[in-house]
Amino acid sequence: MKTLKALLLAAVFTASAAAVGCSDTKTSSSQSDSDSVEQVISPESISFEWQKSFESKLAEFKSSDKFTPDSAFDLFDITGDGNPELIISESTDKQAVCEIFTYSGGTLSELGTAGFDGTFDYLPEFGLTREEYHGDGFLLGKFRQYAEGELTDFLVYSDNSESASSGVTIKHEINGADVLLTEYEAELAPYVDTLTMHLGRKYTFGDDSQNYAIRRAESWGAVLGSKRKAVCRKKLLEIADAMGEDNRDAAFELCDLNGDDVPEIIVSSGSATDSACTIYYFSGNDIEQLEGEYGRHGRLLFDIGSLVFYCETETGMTYWSLADSQFTADKYKSSGSIMETGRRFALTSTGIDASLV
């Protein structure tokens, strides 16, 4: 098993190279016996019934007229059955929707479409999808929930307040009925500050990103042994508790940033522009924090083929590597297999448990 050492190097195109790191991996006295450190299991050795069907659907889409260089996809459990749905986003065009496919009883079927701009939102606290269309002076939106094999409307709303200056009659509607502004705001209030996942465009269609999504990303709960699951759960609960009220928009993700088949833990403080991520790694059966903060909007982009993670800041692109001690930004070339990482699960006891199943 590779150990995580002080390999983290950062380089910014618009500034001089910077380096940050962590101390060498340490083994505690209680883990001096090699048998006490859990054996690494390849995530690709774990199999799920839905994998081949998802791979076939992705290949079918990629060979169709719908596929564009801007196409992307996502995996996320919308139905709550413990298995992810496959979400395919054709593009980021204003009218582009996501196609959602679900696997059940040995069959892959289309659950429906959702979203605009090739994305849609999911509110895990409520189990609702959300779609909003912002037009010229008006807003159309709806929440949907999964029930009995389909997504059904839960709450539909519209508002044209931004057209006030043009002299039109201002209307607020909930489920097709005109309501007062106070009633409109009250109906939507529970969903305003809740954790929101933006779905549809997590992975590009590169070979490595397709393999990672289908054969690795959903396997970490099965890969980690009981000791590492326990310390992971404990650390994430400690982080959530330390955030207090500030953790309402916090999230996290398990992601193998250095290709050693042991995931790092990326904790996102929120989705605001200035929200950053902190990264933790397994040291034996313990967890250590990597020095520094990373990312923007509480997320990172990860080049799976090159094992480089990065983000765009106001001053330029910043790149880091945990896999190559000689890494510099001028050497970096995109592999085309890119994923967004950092906000896969809510930083709650429910989200933590779901990540470790």
XYZ file of C-alpha atoms in Angstrom:
357
model
C 0.000 0.000 0.000
C 1.290 3.453 -0.866
C 1.483 5.897 2.009
C 0.538 9.553 1.732
C 3.645 11.700 2.185
C 4.349 15.412 1.857
C 3.885 15.432 -1.915
C 1.362 18.220 -2.162
C 2.595 20.938 -4.511
C 0.586 23.885 -5.757
C 1.284 26.149 -8.726
C -0.649 29.189 -9.891
C -0.356 30.409 -13.471
C -0.558 34.060 -12.466
C 1.767 33.821 -9.487
C 4.932 32.059 -8.408
C 4.740 28.370 -7.487
C 3.689 27.612 -3.925
C 4.140 24.425 -1.935
C 2.185 23.148 1.031
C 2.175 19.752 2.639
C 1.662 17.517 5.577
C 3.969 15.534 7.776
C 5.051 12.054 6.706
C 2.586 9.300 7.354
C 2.951 8.038 10.899
C 2.079 4.695 12.401
C 0.971 4.738 15.997
C 2.372 2.229 18.482
C -0.992 0.509 18.588
C -0.639 -0.163 14.862
C 2.969 -1.389 14.876
C 1.732 -4.891 14.167
C 1.129 -4.999 10.417
C -1.943 -7.140 10.996
C -3.605 -4.245 12.832
C -3.655 -2.059 9.706
C -6.552 -3.070 7.500
C -5.700 -4.556 4.141
C -6.370 -2.427 1.075
C -9.082 -3.776 -1.228
C -9.347 -2.474 -4.773
C -12.670 -0.686 -5.307
C -12.819 -2.276 -8.746
C -13.081 -5.679 -7.079
C -16.511 -4.669 -5.738
C -19.419 -5.349 -8.080
C -22.980 -4.028 -8.208
C -25.830 -5.228 -10.418
C -26.355 -1.816 -12.017
C -22.782 -1.312 -13.261
C -22.976 -3.055 -16.645
C -26.327 -1.431 -17.459
C -24.957 2.017 -16.652
C -21.839 1.395 -18.746
C -23.995 0.285 -21.672
C -26.245 3.344 -21.394
C -23.237 5.698 -21.307
C -21.745 3.986 -24.371
C -25.093 4.191 -26.164
C -25.411 7.901 -25.418
C -21.810 8.623 -26.418
C -22.401 7.035 -29.827
C -25.691 8.903 -30.377
C -26.427 12.238 -32.055
C -27.187 13.708 -28.617
C -23.578 13.487 -27.493
C -21.494 16.672 -27.649
C -18.041 17.607 -26.302
C -19.984 19.440 -23.582
C -21.920 16.350 -22.426
C -21.485 15.113 -18.854
C -23.082 12.699 -16.402
C -23.646 12.039 -12.725
C -24.539 9.231 -10.325
C -26.759 10.005 -7.349
C -29.379 8.139 -5.332
C -32.621 10.029 -5.939
C -35.058 7.216 -5.159
C -33.610 6.447 -1.723
C -33.137 2.714 -2.370
C -29.385 2.794 -1.737
C -28.493 2.502 -5.436
C -27.527 5.498 -7.557
C -29.485 6.758 -10.526
C -27.634 7.552 -13.741
C -28.076 11.180 -14.812
C -26.964 12.265 -18.284
C -26.606 15.932 -19.236
C -26.435 16.599 -22.962
C -25.050 20.145 -22.623
C -25.198 23.411 -20.695
C -27.574 25.089 -23.140
C -30.373 27.034 -21.471
C -33.050 24.527 -22.400
C -30.920 21.404 -21.872
C -32.445 18.861 -19.504
C -31.024 15.846 -17.697
C -32.148 12.330 -18.543
C -32.487 10.199 -15.405
C -32.222 6.406 -15.473
C -32.884 4.034 -12.610
C -31.995 0.361 -12.142
C -34.415 -1.950 -10.368
C -35.253 -5.627 -10.590
C -32.565 -6.275 -13.173
C -33.916 -3.610 -15.542
C -32.681 -0.139 -16.472
C -35.532 2.282 -17.122
C -35.901 6.012 -17.682
C -37.192 7.836 -14.619
C -37.781 11.048 -16.543
C -36.072 14.340 -17.285
C -35.246 17.285 -15.063
C -33.592 20.669 -14.998
C -32.418 23.522 -17.164
C -28.861 24.357 -18.264
C -28.126 20.637 -18.073
C -28.407 20.519 -14.273
C -30.970 20.342 -11.496
C -30.922 20.558 -7.715
C -31.569 17.917 -5.098
C -32.462 18.709 -1.477
C -31.438 15.639 0.561
C -33.132 16.844 3.746
C -36.503 16.697 1.989
C -35.862 14.133 -0.735
C -36.925 16.659 -3.385
C -35.580 17.654 -6.779
C -35.797 21.337 -7.711
C -35.831 22.947 -11.127
C -35.829 26.698 -11.702
C -36.001 28.642 -14.924
C -35.074 32.324 -14.788
C -36.525 34.175 -17.747
C -36.755 37.864 -18.626
C -38.310 39.240 -15.450
C -39.910 36.020 -14.254
C -39.137 32.795 -12.426
C -40.674 29.357 -12.938
C -39.874 26.553 -10.523
C -41.009 23.215 -9.201
C -40.123 20.649 -6.591
C -40.680 16.974 -7.362
C -40.518 13.863 -5.220
C -40.002 10.214 -6.061
C -42.996 8.009 -5.360
C -44.217 4.705 -6.799
C -41.726 4.563 -9.631
C -41.891 8.152 -10.872
C -41.090 11.755 -10.078
C -44.269 13.655 -9.272
C -44.854 17.367 -8.711
C -44.716 18.355 -5.065
C -44.782 22.151 -5.291
C -44.932 24.354 -8.400
C -44.282 28.078 -8.138
C -43.838 31.183 -10.272
C -43.072 34.834 -9.711
C -42.696 37.861 -11.993
C -41.561 40.459 -9.448
C -38.510 41.344 -11.537
C -40.870 42.726 -14.204
C -42.274 45.386 -11.852
C -40.515 48.234 -13.659
C -42.264 47.339 -16.931
C -45.702 47.975 -15.443
C -47.046 44.424 -15.577
C -49.323 43.074 -12.863
C -47.195 41.289 -10.305
C -48.297 37.728 -9.626
C -47.102 35.057 -7.233
C -48.408 31.546 -7.814
C -48.228 28.335 -5.790
C -49.515 25.187 -7.499
C -51.387 27.303 -10.039
C -53.168 29.526 -7.499
C -52.523 33.247 -7.008
C -51.217 33.982 -3.502
C -49.996 36.989 -1.585
C -46.252 37.602 -1.392
C -46.222 36.647 2.293
C -47.902 33.305 1.492
C -45.542 32.722 -1.427
C -42.464 33.336 0.713
C -43.837 31.181 3.535
C -44.361 28.222 1.172
C -40.778 28.408 -0.105
C -39.094 29.352 3.191
C -38.301 25.770 4.360
C -36.258 25.142 1.213
C -34.254 28.371 1.040
C -31.297 27.652 3.328
C -31.216 23.877 3.199
C -28.307 21.887 1.766
C -28.580 21.672 -2.008
C -26.788 19.261 -4.330
C -26.303 20.384 -7.937
C -26.683 17.292 -10.097
C -26.088 16.338 -13.687
C -22.533 17.324 -14.549
C -20.169 15.633 -12.104
C -18.187 13.599 -14.655
C -16.937 14.180 -18.185
C -17.187 11.337 -20.695
C -13.472 10.456 -20.586
C -12.593 6.768 -20.283
C -11.023 7.171 -16.845
C -13.894 9.250 -15.487
C -16.464 6.699 -16.698
C -14.481 3.891 -15.079
C -14.037 5.852 -11.844
C -17.735 6.735 -11.644
C -18.999 3.203 -12.312
C -16.249 1.020 -10.845
C -14.759 3.058 -7.998
C -16.758 6.011 -6.673
C -19.653 3.988 -5.263
C -17.445 1.321 -3.666
C -15.668 3.087 -0.804
C -18.119 1.890 1.838
C -17.322 -1.688 0.842
C -13.577 -1.049 0.496
C -12.992 0.440 3.951
C -12.774 -2.040 6.796
C -14.599 -1.700 10.100
C -11.734 0.129 11.845
C -11.381 2.768 9.147
C -15.139 3.182 8.868
C -15.321 3.793 12.601
C -12.588 6.447 12.643
C -14.006 8.043 9.492
C -17.470 8.302 11.052
C -16.000 9.655 14.278
C -13.876 12.288 12.501
C -16.742 13.503 10.301
C -19.099 13.767 13.270
C -16.431 15.738 15.153
C -16.064 18.126 12.203
C -19.829 18.566 11.911
C -20.130 19.202 15.656
C -17.294 21.761 15.573
C -19.051 23.667 12.769
C -22.211 23.998 14.837
C -24.860 26.035 13.029
C -22.388 26.704 10.215
C -22.631 23.126 8.964
C -26.088 23.533 7.429
C -24.580 23.797 3.948
C -21.578 21.561 4.658
C -20.931 18.392 2.678
C -18.192 15.848 2.074
C -16.972 13.178 -0.302
C -14.644 10.182 -0.326
C -12.296 10.432 -3.305
C -8.994 8.727 -4.125
C -6.787 11.687 -5.008
C -3.482 9.809 -5.274
C -4.543 6.530 -6.867
C -3.611 4.208 -4.013
C -7.104 2.655 -3.675
C -7.605 4.351 -0.289
C -9.923 7.370 -0.453
C -9.132 10.766 0.937
C -11.936 12.603 2.743
C -12.830 15.991 1.280
C -14.941 18.192 3.543
C -16.732 21.160 1.971
C -17.619 24.041 4.284
C -20.420 25.219 1.983
C -21.321 26.231 -1.565
C -20.699 29.996 -1.343
C -18.001 31.448 -3.604
C -15.482 31.744 -0.777
C -16.233 28.311 0.712
C -13.215 26.000 0.720
C -12.469 22.327 1.266
C -10.263 20.633 3.801
C -8.692 17.275 3.010
C -8.100 14.363 5.380
C -6.249 11.112 4.738
C -5.863 7.731 6.379
C -2.610 7.173 8.254
C -2.794 3.492 9.080
C -6.160 3.232 10.792
C -6.046 6.859 11.942
C -7.028 10.041 10.089
C -4.799 13.089 9.614
C -5.584 16.491 8.115
C -3.707 17.799 5.122
C -2.367 21.276 5.707
C -4.261 24.161 4.109
C -7.602 24.762 2.393
C -8.476 24.012 -1.200
C -11.046 24.792 -3.864
C -13.796 27.303 -4.436
C -17.559 27.114 -4.031
C -16.781 24.268 -1.638
C -15.637 21.935 -4.392
C -12.624 20.832 -6.404
C -12.093 19.584 -9.928
C -10.121 16.353 -10.102
C -8.332 15.059 -13.213
C -8.663 11.320 -12.677
C -6.261 10.370 -15.448
C -3.495 12.709 -14.295
C -4.201 12.525 -10.521
C -4.242 16.324 -10.287
C -6.888 18.372 -8.504
C -7.443 22.049 -9.117
C -9.729 25.079 -9.003
C -10.104 28.438 -10.689
C -9.589 31.457 -8.448
C -9.768 35.191 -9.064
C -6.038 35.198 -9.800
C -5.827 32.124 -11.986
C -5.830 28.346 -11.956
C -4.297 26.532 -9.017
C -3.211 22.902 -9.256
C -2.178 20.336 -6.658
C -0.950 16.756 -6.743
C -0.765 14.132 -4.016
C 0.673 11.561 -6.404
C 3.728 13.261 -7.932
C 6.379 14.954 -5.800
C 7.828 16.568 -8.956
C 4.537 18.036 -10.138
C 4.465 21.589 -11.503
C 1.634 23.409 -13.226
C 3.538 23.893 -16.478
C 3.752 20.098 -16.843
C 0.035 19.582 -16.458
C -2.014 18.426 -19.437
C -5.645 17.487 -19.035
C -6.458 13.824 -19.544
C -10.042 14.716 -20.421
C -11.334 12.607 -17.521
C -12.503 15.235 -15.045
C -14.848 15.039 -12.082
C -16.176 17.544 -9.579
C -15.601 16.460 -5.997
C -16.306 17.609 -2.447
C -20.099 17.662 -2.120
C -21.382 14.109 -2.531
C -22.981 13.678 0.935
C -24.505 15.967 3.547
C -22.261 16.401 6.595
C -24.872 14.863 8.874
C -25.133 11.535 10.649
C -27.476 10.336 7.891
C -25.093 11.410 5.138
C -22.111 9.915 6.930
C -23.852 6.563 7.344
C -24.901 6.563 3.678
C -21.299 7.122 2.548
C -20.025 4.116 4.494
C -22.583 1.494 3.464
